[in-house]
mmCIF file of C-alpha atoms in Angstrom:
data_model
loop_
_atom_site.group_PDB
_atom_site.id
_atom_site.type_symbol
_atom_site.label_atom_id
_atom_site.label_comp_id
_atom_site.label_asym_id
_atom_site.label_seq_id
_atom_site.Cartn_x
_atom_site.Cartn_y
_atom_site.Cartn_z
ATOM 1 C CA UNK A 1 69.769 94.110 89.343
ATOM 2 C CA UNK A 2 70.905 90.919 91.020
ATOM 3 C CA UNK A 3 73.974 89.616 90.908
ATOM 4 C CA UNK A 4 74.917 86.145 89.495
ATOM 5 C CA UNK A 5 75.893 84.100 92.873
ATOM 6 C CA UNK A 6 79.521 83.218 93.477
ATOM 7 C CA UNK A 7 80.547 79.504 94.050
ATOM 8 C CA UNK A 8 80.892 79.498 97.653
ATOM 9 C CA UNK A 9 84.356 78.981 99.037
ATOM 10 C CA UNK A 10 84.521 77.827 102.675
ATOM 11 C CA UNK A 11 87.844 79.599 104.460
ATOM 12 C CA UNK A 12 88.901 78.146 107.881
ATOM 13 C CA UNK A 13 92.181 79.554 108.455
ATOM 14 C CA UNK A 14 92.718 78.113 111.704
ATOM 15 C CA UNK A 15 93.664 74.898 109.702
ATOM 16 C CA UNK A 16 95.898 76.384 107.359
ATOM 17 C CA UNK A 17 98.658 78.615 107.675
ATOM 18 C CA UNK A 18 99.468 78.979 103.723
ATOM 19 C CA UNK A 19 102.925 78.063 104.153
ATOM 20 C CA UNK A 20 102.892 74.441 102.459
ATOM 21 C CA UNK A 21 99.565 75.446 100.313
ATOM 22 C CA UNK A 22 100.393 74.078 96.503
ATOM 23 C CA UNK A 23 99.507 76.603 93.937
ATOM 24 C CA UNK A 24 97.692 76.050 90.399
ATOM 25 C CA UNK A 25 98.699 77.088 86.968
ATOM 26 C CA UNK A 26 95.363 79.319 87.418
ATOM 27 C CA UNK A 27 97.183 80.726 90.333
ATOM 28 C CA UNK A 28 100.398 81.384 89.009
ATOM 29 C CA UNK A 29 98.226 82.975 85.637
ATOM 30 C CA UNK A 30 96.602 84.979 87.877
ATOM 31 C CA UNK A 31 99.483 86.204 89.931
ATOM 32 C CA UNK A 32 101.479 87.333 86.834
ATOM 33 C CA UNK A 33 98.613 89.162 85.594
ATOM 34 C CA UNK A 34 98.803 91.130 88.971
ATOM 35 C CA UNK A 35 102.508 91.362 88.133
ATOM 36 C CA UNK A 36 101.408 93.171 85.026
ATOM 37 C CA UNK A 37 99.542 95.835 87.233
ATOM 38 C CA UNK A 38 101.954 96.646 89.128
ATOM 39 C CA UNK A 39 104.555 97.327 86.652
ATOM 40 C CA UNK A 40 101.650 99.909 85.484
ATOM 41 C CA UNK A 41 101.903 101.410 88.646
ATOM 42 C CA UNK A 42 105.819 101.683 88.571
ATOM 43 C CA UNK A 43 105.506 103.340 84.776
ATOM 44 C CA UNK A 44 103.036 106.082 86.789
ATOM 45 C CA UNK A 45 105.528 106.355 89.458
ATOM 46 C CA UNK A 46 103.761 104.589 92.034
ATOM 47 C CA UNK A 47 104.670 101.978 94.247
ATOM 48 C CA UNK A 48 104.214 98.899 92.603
ATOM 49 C CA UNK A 49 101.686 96.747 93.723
ATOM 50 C CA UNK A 50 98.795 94.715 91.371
ATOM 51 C CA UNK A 51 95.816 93.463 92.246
ATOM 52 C CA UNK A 52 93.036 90.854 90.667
ATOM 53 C CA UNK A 53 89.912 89.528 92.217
ATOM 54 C CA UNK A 54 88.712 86.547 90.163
ATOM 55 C CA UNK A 55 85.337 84.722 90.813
ATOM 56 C CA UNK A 56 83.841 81.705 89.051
ATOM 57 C CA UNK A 57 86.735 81.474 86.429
ATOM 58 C CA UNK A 58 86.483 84.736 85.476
ATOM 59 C CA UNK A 59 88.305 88.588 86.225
ATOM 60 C CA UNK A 60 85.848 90.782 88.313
ATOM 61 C CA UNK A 61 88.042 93.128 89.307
ATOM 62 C CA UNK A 62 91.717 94.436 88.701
ATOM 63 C CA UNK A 63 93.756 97.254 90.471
ATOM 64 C CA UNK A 64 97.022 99.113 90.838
ATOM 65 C CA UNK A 65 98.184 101.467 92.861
ATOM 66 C CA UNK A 66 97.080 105.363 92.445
ATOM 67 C CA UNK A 67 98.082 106.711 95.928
ATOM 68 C CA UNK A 68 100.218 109.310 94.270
ATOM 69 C CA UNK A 69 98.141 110.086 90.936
ATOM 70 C CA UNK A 70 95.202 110.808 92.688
ATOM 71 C CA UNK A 71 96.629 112.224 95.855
ATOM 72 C CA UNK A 72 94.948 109.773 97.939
ATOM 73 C CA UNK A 73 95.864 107.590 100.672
ATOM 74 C CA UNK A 74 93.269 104.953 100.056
ATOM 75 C CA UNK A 75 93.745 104.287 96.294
ATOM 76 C CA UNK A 76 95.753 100.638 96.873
ATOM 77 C CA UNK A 77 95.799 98.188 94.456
ATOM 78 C CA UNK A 78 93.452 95.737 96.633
ATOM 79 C CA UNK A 79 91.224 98.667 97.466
ATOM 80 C CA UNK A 80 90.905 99.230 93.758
ATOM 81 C CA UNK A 81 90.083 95.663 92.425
ATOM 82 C CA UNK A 82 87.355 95.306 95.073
ATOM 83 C CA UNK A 83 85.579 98.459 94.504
ATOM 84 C CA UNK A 84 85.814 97.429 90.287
ATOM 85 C CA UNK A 85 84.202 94.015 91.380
ATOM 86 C CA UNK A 86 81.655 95.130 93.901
ATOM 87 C CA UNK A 87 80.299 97.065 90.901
ATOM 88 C CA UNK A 88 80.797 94.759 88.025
ATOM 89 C CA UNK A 89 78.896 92.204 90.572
ATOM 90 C CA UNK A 90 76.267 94.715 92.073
ATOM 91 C CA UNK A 91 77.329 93.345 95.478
ATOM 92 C CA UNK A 92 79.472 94.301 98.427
ATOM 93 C CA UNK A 93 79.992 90.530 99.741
ATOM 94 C CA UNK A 94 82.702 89.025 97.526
ATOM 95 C CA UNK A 95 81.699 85.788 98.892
ATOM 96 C CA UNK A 96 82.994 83.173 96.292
ATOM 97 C CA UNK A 97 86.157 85.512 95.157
ATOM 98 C CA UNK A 98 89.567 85.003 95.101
ATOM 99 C CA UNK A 99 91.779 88.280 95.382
ATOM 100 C CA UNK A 100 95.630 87.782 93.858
ATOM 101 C CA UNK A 101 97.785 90.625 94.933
ATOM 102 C CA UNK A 102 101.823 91.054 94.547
ATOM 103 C CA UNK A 103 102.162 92.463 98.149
ATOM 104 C CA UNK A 104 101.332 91.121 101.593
ATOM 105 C CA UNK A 105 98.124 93.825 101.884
ATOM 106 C CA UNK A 106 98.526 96.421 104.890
ATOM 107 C CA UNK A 107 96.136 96.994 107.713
ATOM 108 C CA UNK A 108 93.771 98.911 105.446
ATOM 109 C CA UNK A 109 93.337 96.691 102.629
ATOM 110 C CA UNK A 110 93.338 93.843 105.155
ATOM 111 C CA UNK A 111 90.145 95.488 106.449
ATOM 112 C CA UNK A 112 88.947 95.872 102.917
ATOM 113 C CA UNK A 113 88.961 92.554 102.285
ATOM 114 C CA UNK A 114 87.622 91.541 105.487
ATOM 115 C CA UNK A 115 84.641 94.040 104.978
ATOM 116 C CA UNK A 116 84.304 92.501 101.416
ATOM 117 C CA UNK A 117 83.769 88.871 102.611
ATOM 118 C CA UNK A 118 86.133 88.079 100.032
ATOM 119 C CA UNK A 119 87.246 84.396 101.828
ATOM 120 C CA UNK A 120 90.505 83.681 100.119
ATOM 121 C CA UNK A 121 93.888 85.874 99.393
ATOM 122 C CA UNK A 122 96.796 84.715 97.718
ATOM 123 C CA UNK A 123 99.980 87.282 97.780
ATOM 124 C CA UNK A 124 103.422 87.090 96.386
ATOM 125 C CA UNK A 125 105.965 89.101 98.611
ATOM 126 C CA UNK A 126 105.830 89.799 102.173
ATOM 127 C CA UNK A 127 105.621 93.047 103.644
ATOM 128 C CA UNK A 128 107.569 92.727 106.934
ATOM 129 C CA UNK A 129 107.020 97.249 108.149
ATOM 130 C CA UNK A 130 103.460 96.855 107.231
ATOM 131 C CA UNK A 131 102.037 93.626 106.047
ATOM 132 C CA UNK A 132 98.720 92.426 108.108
ATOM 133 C CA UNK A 133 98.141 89.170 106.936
ATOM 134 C CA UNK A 134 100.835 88.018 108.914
ATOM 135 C CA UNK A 135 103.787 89.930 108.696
ATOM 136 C CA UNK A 136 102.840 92.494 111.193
ATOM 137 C CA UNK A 137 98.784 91.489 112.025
ATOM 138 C CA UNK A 138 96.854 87.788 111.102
ATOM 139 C CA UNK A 139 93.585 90.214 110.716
ATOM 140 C CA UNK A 140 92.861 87.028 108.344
ATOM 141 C CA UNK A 141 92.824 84.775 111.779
ATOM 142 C CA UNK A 142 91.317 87.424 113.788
ATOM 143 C CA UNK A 143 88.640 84.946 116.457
ATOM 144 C CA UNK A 144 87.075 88.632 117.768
ATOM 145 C CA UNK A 145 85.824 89.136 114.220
ATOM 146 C CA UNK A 146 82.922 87.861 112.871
ATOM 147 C CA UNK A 147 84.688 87.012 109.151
ATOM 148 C CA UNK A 148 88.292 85.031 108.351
ATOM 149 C CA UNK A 149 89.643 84.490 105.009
ATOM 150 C CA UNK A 150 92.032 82.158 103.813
ATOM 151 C CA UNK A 151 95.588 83.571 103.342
ATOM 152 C CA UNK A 152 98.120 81.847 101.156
ATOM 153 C CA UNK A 153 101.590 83.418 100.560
ATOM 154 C CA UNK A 154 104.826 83.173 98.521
ATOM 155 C CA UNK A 155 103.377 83.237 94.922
ATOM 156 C CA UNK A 156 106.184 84.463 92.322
ATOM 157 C CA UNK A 157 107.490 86.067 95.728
ATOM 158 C CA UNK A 158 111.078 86.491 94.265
ATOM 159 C CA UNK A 159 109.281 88.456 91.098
ATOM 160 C CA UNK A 160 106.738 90.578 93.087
ATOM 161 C CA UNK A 161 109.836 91.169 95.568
ATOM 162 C CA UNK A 162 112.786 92.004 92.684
ATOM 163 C CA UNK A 163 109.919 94.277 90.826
ATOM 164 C CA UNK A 164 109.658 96.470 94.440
ATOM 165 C CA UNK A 165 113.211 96.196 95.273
ATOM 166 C CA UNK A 166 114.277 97.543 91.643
ATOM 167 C CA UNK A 167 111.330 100.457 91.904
ATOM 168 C CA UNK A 168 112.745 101.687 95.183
ATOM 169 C CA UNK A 169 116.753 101.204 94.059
ATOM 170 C CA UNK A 170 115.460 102.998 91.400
ATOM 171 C CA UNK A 171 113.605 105.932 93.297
ATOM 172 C CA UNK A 172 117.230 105.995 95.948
ATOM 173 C CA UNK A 173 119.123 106.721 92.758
ATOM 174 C CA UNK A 174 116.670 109.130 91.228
ATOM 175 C CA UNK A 175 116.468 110.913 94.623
ATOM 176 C CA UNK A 176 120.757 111.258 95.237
ATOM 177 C CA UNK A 177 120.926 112.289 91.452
ATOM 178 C CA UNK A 178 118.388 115.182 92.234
ATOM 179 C CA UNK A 179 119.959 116.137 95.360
ATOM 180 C CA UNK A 180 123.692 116.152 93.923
ATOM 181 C CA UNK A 181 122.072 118.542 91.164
ATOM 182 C CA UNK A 182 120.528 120.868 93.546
ATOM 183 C CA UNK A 183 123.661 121.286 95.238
ATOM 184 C CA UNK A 184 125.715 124.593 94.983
ATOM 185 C CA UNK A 185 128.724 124.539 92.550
ATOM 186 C CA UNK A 186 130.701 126.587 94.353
ATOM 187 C CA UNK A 187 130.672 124.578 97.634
#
């Protein structure tokens, strides 16, 4: 089965840093959506992070994280949406697609979508202990490989930031409230 062509989107991130890049209402639409994810992910106790890979006006793909459900290292939000829209599209090249995710992705998912052709990224908050699309790494501006993608950053940052700073508060408190229980009453 062949799968219906993408519009073709032309990423030169040498020109473009994403910095001063204006978002759309589509954007923003999109990026609360993701938002939505990842507050499923916080419900399952997971870190959370929300993905959405849209293509030609349309969701192809949508992810959240499972790292801890499924007890596996690779089941990231990104990593999710791309696999859903490889198969919804019957292709591996994502050429045309634009991926929406609440956190700066890590080296991994930075690979993903560089493996994915997927040629523009848009992501909320920054990840400064493990962020590679520019944070720690620019795999995005990467000369030595043979694929860049557009990165654009800071949409809803203060909501995809307060949503992981309120999980983890949340997890701090959870954890001192276990450990105080655990603790002998007669020390």
């Amino acid at each position: 089965m062949m799968s219906k062509p993408f519009e073709k989107i032309v990423a030169d991130p040498s020109t473009n840093t994403g910095e001063d890049e204006k978002f759309t209402s589509d954007d923003e639409m999109y990026m609360t959506q993701a938002l939505e994810l990842a507050k499923k992910a916080a419900i399952l106790g997971e870190v959370p992070v929300g993905a959405i890979i849209v293509a030609n006006g349309q969701i192809i793909g949508q992810g959240w994280n499972l790292r801890e459900t499924n007890h596996c290292a690779l089941e990231h939000a990104e990593i999710m949406a791309i696999k859903e829209a490889s198969i919804k599209t019957n292709a591996w090249r994502l050429i045309g697609a634009k991926l929406y995710v609440t956190l700066e992705p890590c080296l991994m998912c930075a690979g993903a979508i560089y493996q994915s052709r997927v040629p523009h990224v848009i992501y909320g908050a920054a990840d400064p202990k493990g962020g590679a699309c520019g944070s720690l790494y620019k795999i995005h501006e990467d000369t030595r490989l043979n694929h860049r993608f557009l990165v654009q950053k800071g949409l809803l940052a203060e909501e995809c930031a307060e949503l992981l700073k309120r999980f983890f508060r949340q997890r701090r408190l959870s954890s001192a409230s276990k450990d105080s229980n655990d603790s002998d009453p007669a020390e």
